Amino acid sequence: MAITASLIARGNVVLAEYYPPGTTFPTIARRLIEQIPSSPDSKKSYSYESYNFHYLVEGGITYICMSDQNIGYRIPYAFLFDLNSRFKSMYGQTVHTAPPMFMTDTFSRTMRDRMDFFSHDPNADKISKVKGDIDEVKRTMATNIEKVLERGEKIEVLVDKTDTLNQQAQSFKKKGTQLKRKMWWKNAKLCCCLIIIGVLLIGGVTVGLLAYFGVFGDLGGIMHHKSTESSSYTASHVVTRTLTHTITYDPSSTDTIPSSQ
């Protein structure tokens, strides 16, 4: 139960590595770094035969280690994070310009010592827990490299498939939002129609009840009565004015008022 090999690279340029003789690690690790994008930061695990290959990409630098499958995922990732911290602390910005294998002689001993620590020291597991990587590691996907190679399917194809799935998820989310808005407008229109129909029904029922109880007939009689009274008043007023004009007497007139017979 151990971490047996590790490698540090900038893109396809190997900066440092440590592995025991007689392993396939150098070949598989170099095939992996050809397919792993240097950005954005990421981490993932692959299985091959009885080993797991774990990688961590941070700040454009890729860290890879090979471990026994029974060691799990938490400790290898704790080792990779520790390796990242020590490597950048020791070399700083030099890691972005250094030539191939430039750090192997000076850093391979550190890589070997840290692999031994995380493989055999019981405190290594406690350190990994403190760093809070447990939940993130549980989400790491393990893919069988051997089956991928047998099918002749390159790792970049898997990456393309992942990108396609992400695009499909975004498209599905957008369509869901559009459908939600469409349904909202449909419900709003339906509510408006129901309100209008309700108002018309209430108005129709009200008019029907008024007609049923003869309210419109009573209003017609009242209006007719007022019209008759107005006509009578007008005729009476005209007669009164006529009579008044007829019997008006002017004292200065020389005409004699005719006596009644």
Short mmCIF file of N, CA and C in Angstrom, two decimals, residues 257-261:
data_model
loop_
_atom_site.label_atom_id
_atom_site.label_comp_id
_atom_site.label_asym_id
_atom_site.label_seq_id
_atom_site.Cartn_x
_atom_site.Cartn_y
_atom_site.Cartn_z
N ILE A 257 -113.95 101.25 -22.87
CA ILE A 257 -114.07 99.77 -22.69
C ILE A 257 -115.49 99.40 -23.00
N PRO A 258 -115.69 98.54 -23.84
CA PRO A 258 -117.06 98.13 -24.18
C PRO A 258 -117.75 97.48 -23.00
N SER A 259 -119.03 97.91 -22.85
CA SER A 259 -119.81 97.32 -21.74
C SER A 259 -120.33 96.00 -22.15
N SER A 260 -120.56 95.30 -21.13
CA SER A 260 -121.07 93.97 -21.42
C SER A 260 -122.54 94.03 -21.67
N GLN A 261 -123.03 93.31 -22.55
CA GLN A 261 -124.43 93.27 -22.96
C GLN A 261 -125.22 92.46 -21.98
#
